């Protein structure tokens, strides 16, 4: 099982979008669109990490809906792009 973004792979992310603190993409498996994945984290590395997780889930026969919910519920790890406060419209992030 392979996964990727810019090269042909079994599991791929297409139509990637980044917003302030979130990201989303369309998940495909062997050329078939499975649906949109939303992550509560931004950054290309999080897209790759979520693709690896999705590939494992697909291999284990887990449905796209469960994979999607699990990925959306992941809040990251402490002190890695962690929002710790704000002043006005500015957000303080530990990275």
PDB file of N, CA and C in Angstrom:
ATOM      1  N   UNK A   1       0.863  -1.170   0.000  1.00  0.00           N
ATOM      2  CA  UNK A   1       0.000   0.000   0.000  1.00  0.00           C
ATOM      3  C   UNK A   1       0.907   1.230   0.000  1.00  0.00           C
ATOM      4  N   UNK A   2       0.668   2.132  -0.940  1.00  0.00           N
ATOM      5  CA  UNK A   2       1.425   3.376  -1.012  1.00  0.00           C
ATOM      6  C   UNK A   2       0.493   4.558  -0.792  1.00  0.00           C
ATOM      7  N   UNK A   3       1.068   5.674  -0.352  1.00  0.00           N
ATOM      8  CA  UNK A   3       0.279   6.896  -0.195  1.00  0.00           C
ATOM      9  C   UNK A   3       1.125   8.093  -0.612  1.00  0.00           C
ATOM     10  N   UNK A   4       0.461   9.133  -1.064  1.00  0.00           N
ATOM     11  CA  UNK A   4       1.200  10.301  -1.499  1.00  0.00           C
ATOM     12  C   UNK A   4       0.296  11.432  -1.955  1.00  0.00           C
ATOM     13  N   UNK A   5       0.961  12.484  -2.397  1.00  0.00           N
ATOM     14  CA  UNK A   5       0.257  13.680  -2.849  1.00  0.00           C
ATOM     15  C   UNK A   5       0.614  14.003  -4.296  1.00  0.00           C
ATOM     16  N   UNK A   6       1.897  14.071  -4.583  1.00  0.00           N
ATOM     17  CA  UNK A   6       2.335  14.501  -5.913  1.00  0.00           C
ATOM     18  C   UNK A   6       2.637  13.360  -6.870  1.00  0.00           C
ATOM     19  N   UNK A   7       2.696  12.146  -6.374  1.00  0.00           N
ATOM     20  CA  UNK A   7       2.981  11.010  -7.243  1.00  0.00           C
ATOM     21  C   UNK A   7       1.838  10.007  -7.145  1.00  0.00           C
ATOM     22  N   UNK A   8       1.686   9.227  -8.180  1.00  0.00           N
ATOM     23  CA  UNK A   8       0.618   8.227  -8.215  1.00  0.00           C
ATOM     24  C   UNK A   8       0.816   7.220  -7.087  1.00  0.00           C
ATOM     25  N   UNK A   9      -0.218   7.021  -6.286  1.00  0.00           N
ATOM     26  CA  UNK A   9      -0.152   6.108  -5.146  1.00  0.00           C
ATOM     27  C   UNK A   9      -1.513   5.463  -4.948  1.00  0.00           C
ATOM     28  N   UNK A  10      -1.561   4.418  -4.148  1.00  0.00           N
ATOM     29  CA  UNK A  10      -2.837   3.755  -3.843  1.00  0.00           C
ATOM     30  C   UNK A  10      -3.780   4.705  -3.112  1.00  0.00           C
ATOM     31  N   UNK A  11      -3.266   5.363  -2.091  1.00  0.00           N
ATOM     32  CA  UNK A  11      -4.053   6.308  -1.290  1.00  0.00           C
ATOM     33  C   UNK A  11      -3.489   7.704  -1.532  1.00  0.00           C
ATOM     34  N   UNK A  12      -4.365   8.614  -1.972  1.00  0.00           N
ATOM     35  CA  UNK A  12      -3.894   9.953  -2.333  1.00  0.00           C
ATOM     36  C   UNK A  12      -4.781  11.046  -1.754  1.00  0.00           C
ATOM     37  N   UNK A  13      -4.167  12.203  -1.549  1.00  0.00           N
ATOM     38  CA  UNK A  13      -4.888  13.416  -1.172  1.00  0.00           C
ATOM     39  C   UNK A  13      -4.898  14.339  -2.381  1.00  0.00           C
ATOM     40  N   UNK A  14      -6.085  14.753  -2.791  1.00  0.00           N
ATOM     41  CA  UNK A  14      -6.212  15.713  -3.880  1.00  0.00           C
ATOM     42  C   UNK A  14      -7.039  16.898  -3.385  1.00  0.00           C
ATOM     43  N   UNK A  15      -7.015  17.967  -4.128  1.00  0.00           N
ATOM     44  CA  UNK A  15      -7.789  19.173  -3.788  1.00  0.00           C
ATOM     45  C   UNK A  15      -7.525  19.603  -2.336  1.00  0.00           C
ATOM     46  N   UNK A  16      -6.251  19.692  -1.994  1.00  0.00           N
ATOM     47  CA  UNK A  16      -5.839  20.063  -0.647  1.00  0.00           C
ATOM     48  C   UNK A  16      -6.126  21.545  -0.404  1.00  0.00           C
ATOM     49  N   UNK A  17      -6.695  21.837   0.767  1.00  0.00           N
ATOM     50  CA  UNK A  17      -6.971  23.214   1.168  1.00  0.00           C
ATOM     51  C   UNK A  17      -6.433  23.441   2.578  1.00  0.00           C
ATOM     52  N   UNK A  18      -5.789  24.599   2.766  1.00  0.00           N
ATOM     53  CA  UNK A  18      -5.311  24.988   4.086  1.00  0.00           C
ATOM     54  C   UNK A  18      -6.043  26.248   4.506  1.00  0.00           C
ATOM     55  N   UNK A  19      -6.507  26.250   5.741  1.00  0.00           N
ATOM     56  CA  UNK A  19      -7.100  27.440   6.334  1.00  0.00           C
ATOM     57  C   UNK A  19      -6.260  27.794   7.546  1.00  0.00           C
ATOM     58  N   UNK A  20      -6.700  28.732   8.331  1.00  0.00           N
ATOM     59  CA  UNK A  20      -5.889  29.246   9.432  1.00  0.00           C
ATOM     60  C   UNK A  20      -5.286  28.135  10.301  1.00  0.00           C
ATOM     61  N   UNK A  21      -6.096  27.283  10.870  1.00  0.00           N
ATOM     62  CA  UNK A  21      -5.598  26.205  11.731  1.00  0.00           C
ATOM     63  C   UNK A  21      -6.169  24.855  11.339  1.00  0.00           C
ATOM     64  N   UNK A  22      -6.668  24.720  10.123  1.00  0.00           N
ATOM     65  CA  UNK A  22      -7.252  23.463   9.661  1.00  0.00           C
ATOM     66  C   UNK A  22      -6.781  23.159   8.244  1.00  0.00           C
ATOM     67  N   UNK A  23      -7.070  21.964   7.803  1.00  0.00           N
ATOM     68  CA  UNK A  23      -6.804  21.583   6.421  1.00  0.00           C
ATOM     69  C   UNK A  23      -7.835  20.544   6.001  1.00  0.00           C
ATOM     70  N   UNK A  24      -7.962  20.364   4.700  1.00  0.00           N
ATOM     71  CA  UNK A  24      -8.880  19.356   4.178  1.00  0.00           C
ATOM     72  C   UNK A  24      -8.372  18.875   2.828  1.00  0.00           C
ATOM     73  N   UNK A  25      -8.873  17.731   2.423  1.00  0.00           N
ATOM     74  CA  UNK A  25      -8.519  17.181   1.117  1.00  0.00           C
ATOM     75  C   UNK A  25      -9.540  16.128   0.729  1.00  0.00           C
ATOM     76  N   UNK A  26      -9.486  15.750  -0.537  1.00  0.00           N
ATOM     77  CA  UNK A  26     -10.321  14.656  -1.026  1.00  0.00           C
ATOM     78  C   UNK A  26      -9.466  13.386  -1.007  1.00  0.00           C
ATOM     79  N   UNK A  27      -9.958  12.368  -0.328  1.00  0.00           N
ATOM     80  CA  UNK A  27      -9.257  11.095  -0.201  1.00  0.00           C
ATOM     81  C   UNK A  27      -9.641  10.185  -1.359  1.00  0.00           C
ATOM     82  N   UNK A  28      -8.636   9.647  -2.033  1.00  0.00           N
ATOM     83  CA  UNK A  28      -8.890   8.675  -3.099  1.00  0.00           C
ATOM     84  C   UNK A  28      -8.138   7.387  -2.798  1.00  0.00           C
ATOM     85  N   UNK A  29      -8.721   6.277  -3.213  1.00  0.00           N
ATOM     86  CA  UNK A  29      -8.100   4.966  -3.064  1.00  0.00           C
ATOM     87  C   UNK A  29      -8.176   4.252  -4.399  1.00  0.00           C
ATOM     88  N   UNK A  30      -6.989   3.974  -4.956  1.00  0.00           N
ATOM     89  CA  UNK A  30      -6.869   3.319  -6.260  1.00  0.00           C
ATOM     90  C   UNK A  30      -7.732   4.013  -7.309  1.00  0.00           C
ATOM     91  N   UNK A  31      -7.666   5.349  -7.304  1.00  0.00           N
ATOM     92  CA  UNK A  31      -8.362   6.156  -8.298  1.00  0.00           C
ATOM     93  C   UNK A  31      -9.820   6.448  -8.000  1.00  0.00           C
ATOM     94  N   UNK A  32     -10.373   5.835  -6.961  1.00  0.00           N
ATOM     95  CA  UNK A  32     -11.783   6.043  -6.609  1.00  0.00           C
ATOM     96  C   UNK A  32     -11.882   7.064  -5.475  1.00  0.00           C
ATOM     97  N   UNK A  33     -12.726   8.077  -5.663  1.00  0.00           N
ATOM     98  CA  UNK A  33     -12.925   9.083  -4.633  1.00  0.00           C
ATOM     99  C   UNK A  33     -13.719   8.505  -3.474  1.00  0.00           C
ATOM    100  N   UNK A  34     -13.148   8.606  -2.257  1.00  0.00           N
ATOM    101  CA  UNK A  34     -13.832   8.120  -1.065  1.00  0.00           C
ATOM    102  C   UNK A  34     -14.565   9.248  -0.340  1.00  0.00           C
ATOM    103  N   UNK A  35     -14.089  10.472  -0.500  1.00  0.00           N
ATOM    104  CA  UNK A  35     -14.766  11.604   0.124  1.00  0.00           C
ATOM    105  C   UNK A  35     -13.789  12.601   0.717  1.00  0.00           C
ATOM    106  N   UNK A  36     -14.346  13.650   1.305  1.00  0.00           N
ATOM    107  CA  UNK A  36     -13.547  14.729   1.866  1.00  0.00           C
ATOM    108  C   UNK A  36     -13.112  14.386   3.283  1.00  0.00           C
ATOM    109  N   UNK A  37     -11.853  14.692   3.571  1.00  0.00           N
ATOM    110  CA  UNK A  37     -11.279  14.525   4.896  1.00  0.00           C
ATOM    111  C   UNK A  37     -10.968  15.913   5.435  1.00  0.00           C
ATOM    112  N   UNK A  38     -11.390  16.180   6.677  1.00  0.00           N
ATOM    113  CA  UNK A  38     -11.101  17.449   7.338  1.00  0.00           C
ATOM    114  C   UNK A  38     -10.226  17.168   8.545  1.00  0.00           C
ATOM    115  N   UNK A  39      -9.175  17.971   8.684  1.00  0.00           N
ATOM    116  CA  UNK A  39      -8.265  17.831   9.813  1.00  0.00           C
ATOM    117  C   UNK A  39      -8.310  19.093  10.664  1.00  0.00           C
ATOM    118  N   UNK A  40      -8.270  18.968  11.980  1.00  0.00           N
ATOM    119  CA  UNK A  40      -8.244  20.143  12.842  1.00  0.00           C
ATOM    120  C   UNK A  40      -6.838  20.718  12.976  1.00  0.00           C
ATOM    121  N   UNK A  41      -5.956  20.341  12.068  1.00  0.00           N
ATOM    122  CA  UNK A  41      -4.557  20.762  12.069  1.00  0.00           C
ATOM    123  C   UNK A  41      -4.177  21.239  10.671  1.00  0.00           C
ATOM    124  N   UNK A  42      -3.217  22.129  10.602  1.00  0.00           N
ATOM    125  CA  UNK A  42      -2.728  22.587   9.313  1.00  0.00           C
ATOM    126  C   UNK A  42      -1.330  22.016   9.078  1.00  0.00           C
ATOM    127  N   UNK A  43      -0.812  22.183   7.905  1.00  0.00           N
ATOM    128  CA  UNK A  43       0.541  21.729   7.597  1.00  0.00           C
ATOM    129  C   UNK A  43       0.541  20.497   6.709  1.00  0.00           C
ATOM    130  N   UNK A  44       1.419  20.533   5.723  1.00  0.00           N
ATOM    131  CA  UNK A  44       1.508  19.424   4.768  1.00  0.00           C
ATOM    132  C   UNK A  44       1.899  18.119   5.458  1.00  0.00           C
ATOM    133  N   UNK A  45       2.742  18.191   6.482  1.00  0.00           N
ATOM    134  CA  UNK A  45       3.153  16.983   7.193  1.00  0.00           C
ATOM    135  C   UNK A  45       1.953  16.294   7.846  1.00  0.00           C
ATOM    136  N   UNK A  46       0.947  17.085   8.272  1.00  0.00           N
ATOM    137  CA  UNK A  46      -0.262  16.485   8.847  1.00  0.00           C
ATOM    138  C   UNK A  46      -1.099  15.781   7.777  1.00  0.00           C
ATOM    139  N   UNK A  47      -1.069  16.304   6.560  1.00  0.00           N
ATOM    140  CA  UNK A  47      -1.746  15.627   5.443  1.00  0.00           C
ATOM    141  C   UNK A  47      -1.092  14.262   5.214  1.00  0.00           C
ATOM    142  N   UNK A  48       0.248  14.248   5.146  1.00  0.00           N
ATOM    143  CA  UNK A  48       0.952  12.979   4.941  1.00  0.00           C
ATOM    144  C   UNK A  48       0.685  11.997   6.082  1.00  0.00           C
ATOM    145  N   UNK A  49       0.740  12.494   7.327  1.00  0.00           N
ATOM    146  CA  UNK A  49       0.479  11.619   8.472  1.00  0.00           C
ATOM    147  C   UNK A  49      -0.932  11.036   8.405  1.00  0.00           C
ATOM    148  N   UNK A  50      -1.905  11.869   8.042  1.00  0.00           N
ATOM    149  CA  UNK A  50      -3.290  11.387   7.968  1.00  0.00           C
ATOM    150  C   UNK A  50      -3.470  10.389   6.830  1.00  0.00           C
ATOM    151  N   UNK A  51      -2.731  10.577   5.743  1.00  0.00           N
ATOM    152  CA  UNK A  51      -2.791   9.604   4.638  1.00  0.00           C
ATOM    153  C   UNK A  51      -2.256   8.241   5.082  1.00  0.00           C
ATOM    154  N   UNK A  52      -1.178   8.250   5.862  1.00  0.00           N
ATOM    155  CA  UNK A  52      -0.635   6.989   6.377  1.00  0.00           C
ATOM    156  C   UNK A  52      -1.677   6.301   7.259  1.00  0.00           C
ATOM    157  N   UNK A  53      -2.335   7.085   8.117  1.00  0.00           N
ATOM    158  CA  UNK A  53      -3.379   6.525   8.983  1.00  0.00           C
ATOM    159  C   UNK A  53      -4.556   6.001   8.173  1.00  0.00           C
ATOM    160  N   UNK A  54      -4.959   6.766   7.152  1.00  0.00           N
ATOM    161  CA  UNK A  54      -6.068   6.335   6.297  1.00  0.00           C
ATOM    162  C   UNK A  54      -5.708   5.042   5.561  1.00  0.00           C
ATOM    163  N   UNK A  55      -4.470   4.939   5.084  1.00  0.00           N
ATOM    164  CA  UNK A  55      -4.031   3.732   4.380  1.00  0.00           C
ATOM    165  C   UNK A  55      -4.125   2.510   5.293  1.00  0.00           C
ATOM    166  N   UNK A  56      -3.718   2.668   6.541  1.00  0.00           N
ATOM    167  CA  UNK A  56      -3.825   1.564   7.500  1.00  0.00           C
ATOM    168  C   UNK A  56      -5.290   1.200   7.724  1.00  0.00           C
ATOM    169  N   UNK A  57      -6.122   2.227   7.907  1.00  0.00           N
ATOM    170  CA  UNK A  57      -7.550   1.983   8.108  1.00  0.00           C
ATOM    171  C   UNK A  57      -8.183   1.257   6.933  1.00  0.00           C
ATOM    172  N   UNK A  58      -7.860   1.687   5.727  1.00  0.00           N
ATOM    173  CA  UNK A  58      -8.392   1.047   4.521  1.00  0.00           C
ATOM    174  C   UNK A  58      -7.943  -0.419   4.472  1.00  0.00           C
ATOM    175  N   UNK A  59      -6.663  -0.653   4.765  1.00  0.00           N
ATOM    176  CA  UNK A  59      -6.125  -2.015   4.765  1.00  0.00           C
ATOM    177  C   UNK A  59      -6.859  -2.908   5.766  1.00  0.00           C
ATOM    178  N   UNK A  60      -7.256  -2.322   6.900  1.00  0.00           N
ATOM    179  CA  UNK A  60      -7.957  -3.083   7.943  1.00  0.00           C
ATOM    180  C   UNK A  60      -9.458  -3.183   7.697  1.00  0.00           C
ATOM    181  N   UNK A  61      -9.933  -2.555   6.609  1.00  0.00           N
ATOM    182  CA  UNK A  61     -11.349  -2.636   6.278  1.00  0.00           C
ATOM    183  C   UNK A  61     -12.232  -1.649   7.032  1.00  0.00           C
ATOM    184  N   UNK A  62     -11.629  -0.623   7.597  1.00  0.00           N
ATOM    185  CA  UNK A  62     -12.391   0.394   8.332  1.00  0.00           C
ATOM    186  C   UNK A  62     -13.051   1.332   7.324  1.00  0.00           C
ATOM    187  N   UNK A  63     -14.300   1.698   7.586  1.00  0.00           N
ATOM    188  CA  UNK A  63     -15.043   2.536   6.638  1.00  0.00           C
ATOM    189  C   UNK A  63     -14.460   3.944   6.562  1.00  0.00           C
ATOM    190  N   UNK A  64     -14.699   4.603   5.429  1.00  0.00           N
ATOM    191  CA  UNK A  64     -14.248   5.979   5.234  1.00  0.00           C
ATOM    192  C   UNK A  64     -14.845   6.893   6.284  1.00  0.00           C
ATOM    193  N   UNK A  65     -16.093   6.693   6.673  1.00  0.00           N
ATOM    194  CA  UNK A  65     -16.729   7.550   7.675  1.00  0.00           C
ATOM    195  C   UNK A  65     -16.014   7.463   9.016  1.00  0.00           C
ATOM    196  N   UNK A  66     -15.654   6.280   9.436  1.00  0.00           N
ATOM    197  CA  UNK A  66     -14.937   6.113  10.707  1.00  0.00           C
ATOM    198  C   UNK A  66     -13.543   6.711  10.610  1.00  0.00           C
ATOM    199  N   UNK A  67     -12.866   6.479   9.489  1.00  0.00           N
ATOM    200  CA  UNK A  67     -11.540   7.071   9.270  1.00  0.00           C
ATOM    201  C   UNK A  67     -11.643   8.590   9.347  1.00  0.00           C
ATOM    202  N   UNK A  68     -12.620   9.153   8.668  1.00  0.00           N
ATOM    203  CA  UNK A  68     -12.814  10.601   8.633  1.00  0.00           C
ATOM    204  C   UNK A  68     -13.067  11.163  10.034  1.00  0.00           C
ATOM    205  N   UNK A  69     -13.943  10.530  10.791  1.00  0.00           N
ATOM    206  CA  UNK A  69     -14.248  11.000  12.156  1.00  0.00           C
ATOM    207  C   UNK A  69     -13.020  10.905  13.065  1.00  0.00           C
ATOM    208  N   UNK A  70     -12.282   9.827  12.935  1.00  0.00           N
ATOM    209  CA  UNK A  70     -11.086   9.648  13.762  1.00  0.00           C
ATOM    210  C   UNK A  70     -10.037  10.718  13.446  1.00  0.00           C
ATOM    211  N   UNK A  71      -9.823  10.979  12.166  1.00  0.00           N
ATOM    212  CA  UNK A  71      -8.842  11.992  11.783  1.00  0.00           C
ATOM    213  C   UNK A  71      -9.277  13.379  12.230  1.00  0.00           C
ATOM    214  N   UNK A  72     -10.567  13.675  12.130  1.00  0.00           N
ATOM    215  CA  UNK A  72     -11.064  14.994  12.533  1.00  0.00           C
ATOM    216  C   UNK A  72     -10.974  15.188  14.044  1.00  0.00           C
ATOM    217  N   UNK A  73     -11.023  14.096  14.805  1.00  0.00           N
ATOM    218  CA  UNK A  73     -10.986  14.214  16.266  1.00  0.00           C
ATOM    219  C   UNK A  73      -9.559  14.316  16.815  1.00  0.00           C
ATOM    220  N   UNK A  74      -8.557  14.045  15.988  1.00  0.00           N
ATOM    221  CA  UNK A  74      -7.162  14.110  16.450  1.00  0.00           C
ATOM    222  C   UNK A  74      -6.771  15.559  16.737  1.00  0.00           C
ATOM    223  N   UNK A  75      -6.286  15.821  17.935  1.00  0.00           N
ATOM    224  CA  UNK A  75      -5.961  17.187  18.340  1.00  0.00           C
ATOM    225  C   UNK A  75      -4.464  17.490  18.337  1.00  0.00           C
ATOM    226  N   UNK A  76      -3.679  16.600  17.824  1.00  0.00           N
ATOM    227  CA  UNK A  76      -2.241  16.843  17.790  1.00  0.00           C
ATOM    228  C   UNK A  76      -1.580  16.456  19.098  1.00  0.00           C
ATOM    229  N   UNK A  77      -0.285  16.759  19.183  1.00  0.00           N
ATOM    230  CA  UNK A  77       0.459  16.431  20.393  1.00  0.00           C
ATOM    231  C   UNK A  77       0.848  17.717  21.113  1.00  0.00           C
ATOM    232  N   UNK A  78       1.019  17.621  22.391  1.00  0.00           N
ATOM    233  CA  UNK A  78       1.350  18.782  23.215  1.00  0.00           C
ATOM    234  C   UNK A  78       2.640  19.434  22.728  1.00  0.00           C
ATOM    235  N   UNK A  79       2.609  20.752  22.664  1.00  0.00           N
ATOM    236  CA  UNK A  79       3.746  21.599  22.280  1.00  0.00           C
ATOM    237  C   UNK A  79       4.116  21.487  20.805  1.00  0.00           C
ATOM    238  N   UNK A  80       3.251  20.954  19.995  1.00  0.00           N
ATOM    239  CA  UNK A  80       3.479  20.925  18.545  1.00  0.00           C
ATOM    240  C   UNK A  80       2.330  21.673  17.896  1.00  0.00           C
ATOM    241  N   UNK A  81       2.582  22.912  17.513  1.00  0.00           N
ATOM    242  CA  UNK A  81       1.585  23.791  16.914  1.00  0.00           C
ATOM    243  C   UNK A  81       0.375  23.916  17.845  1.00  0.00           C
ATOM    244  N   UNK A  82       0.681  24.037  19.137  1.00  0.00           N
ATOM    245  CA  UNK A  82      -0.355  24.099  20.162  1.00  0.00           C
ATOM    246  C   UNK A  82      -0.780  25.544  20.401  1.00  0.00           C
ATOM    247  N   UNK A  83      -2.069  25.819  20.287  1.00  0.00           N
ATOM    248  CA  UNK A  83      -2.612  27.140  20.580  1.00  0.00           C
ATOM    249  C   UNK A  83      -2.706  27.293  22.090  1.00  0.00           C
ATOM    250  N   UNK A  84      -2.001  28.298  22.635  1.00  0.00           N
ATOM    251  CA  UNK A  84      -1.972  28.452  24.088  1.00  0.00           C
ATOM    252  C   UNK A  84      -2.616  29.746  24.575  1.00  0.00           C
ATOM    253  N   UNK A  85      -2.994  30.628  23.687  1.00  0.00           N
ATOM    254  CA  UNK A  85      -3.637  31.867  24.108  1.00  0.00           C
ATOM    255  C   UNK A  85      -3.846  32.803  22.946  1.00  0.00           C
ATOM    256  N   UNK A  86      -4.389  33.961  23.251  1.00  0.00           N
ATOM    257  CA  UNK A  86      -4.588  34.966  22.214  1.00  0.00           C
ATOM    258  C   UNK A  86      -4.707  36.345  22.840  1.00  0.00           C
ATOM    259  N   UNK A  87      -4.364  37.326  22.054  1.00  0.00           N
ATOM    260  CA  UNK A  87      -4.553  38.727  22.428  1.00  0.00           C
ATOM    261  C   UNK A  87      -5.207  39.402  21.236  1.00  0.00           C
ATOM    262  N   UNK A  88      -6.431  39.817  21.413  1.00  0.00           N
ATOM    263  CA  UNK A  88      -7.162  40.404  20.297  1.00  0.00           C
ATOM    264  C   UNK A  88      -7.319  39.383  19.195  1.00  0.00           C
ATOM    265  N   UNK A  89      -6.843  39.730  18.006  1.00  0.00           N
ATOM    266  CA  UNK A  89      -6.948  38.827  16.871  1.00  0.00           C
ATOM    267  C   UNK A  89      -5.697  37.971  16.671  1.00  0.00           C
ATOM    268  N   UNK A  90      -4.663  38.165  17.522  1.00  0.00           N
ATOM    269  CA  UNK A  90      -3.428  37.396  17.423  1.00  0.00           C
ATOM    270  C   UNK A  90      -3.539  36.134  18.263  1.00  0.00           C
ATOM    271  N   UNK A  91      -3.012  35.035  17.731  1.00  0.00           N
ATOM    272  CA  UNK A  91      -3.042  33.752  18.428  1.00  0.00           C
ATOM    273  C   UNK A  91      -1.613  33.361  18.775  1.00  0.00           C
ATOM    274  N   UNK A  92      -1.371  32.946  20.015  1.00  0.00           N
ATOM    275  CA  UNK A  92      -0.059  32.502  20.466  1.00  0.00           C
ATOM    276  C   UNK A  92       0.011  30.987  20.285  1.00  0.00           C
ATOM    277  N   UNK A  93       1.041  30.548  19.539  1.00  0.00           N
ATOM    278  CA  UNK A  93       1.201  29.138  19.202  1.00  0.00           C
ATOM    279  C   UNK A  93       2.581  28.676  19.622  1.00  0.00           C
ATOM    280  N   UNK A  94       2.666  27.539  20.293  1.00  0.00           N
ATOM    281  CA  UNK A  94       3.953  26.903  20.611  1.00  0.00           C
ATOM    282  C   UNK A  94       4.228  25.885  19.518  1.00  0.00           C
ATOM    283  N   UNK A  95       5.422  25.965  18.950  1.00  0.00           N
ATOM    284  CA  UNK A  95       5.773  25.005  17.912  1.00  0.00           C
ATOM    285  C   UNK A  95       7.190  24.495  18.113  1.00  0.00           C
TER     286      UNK A  95
END
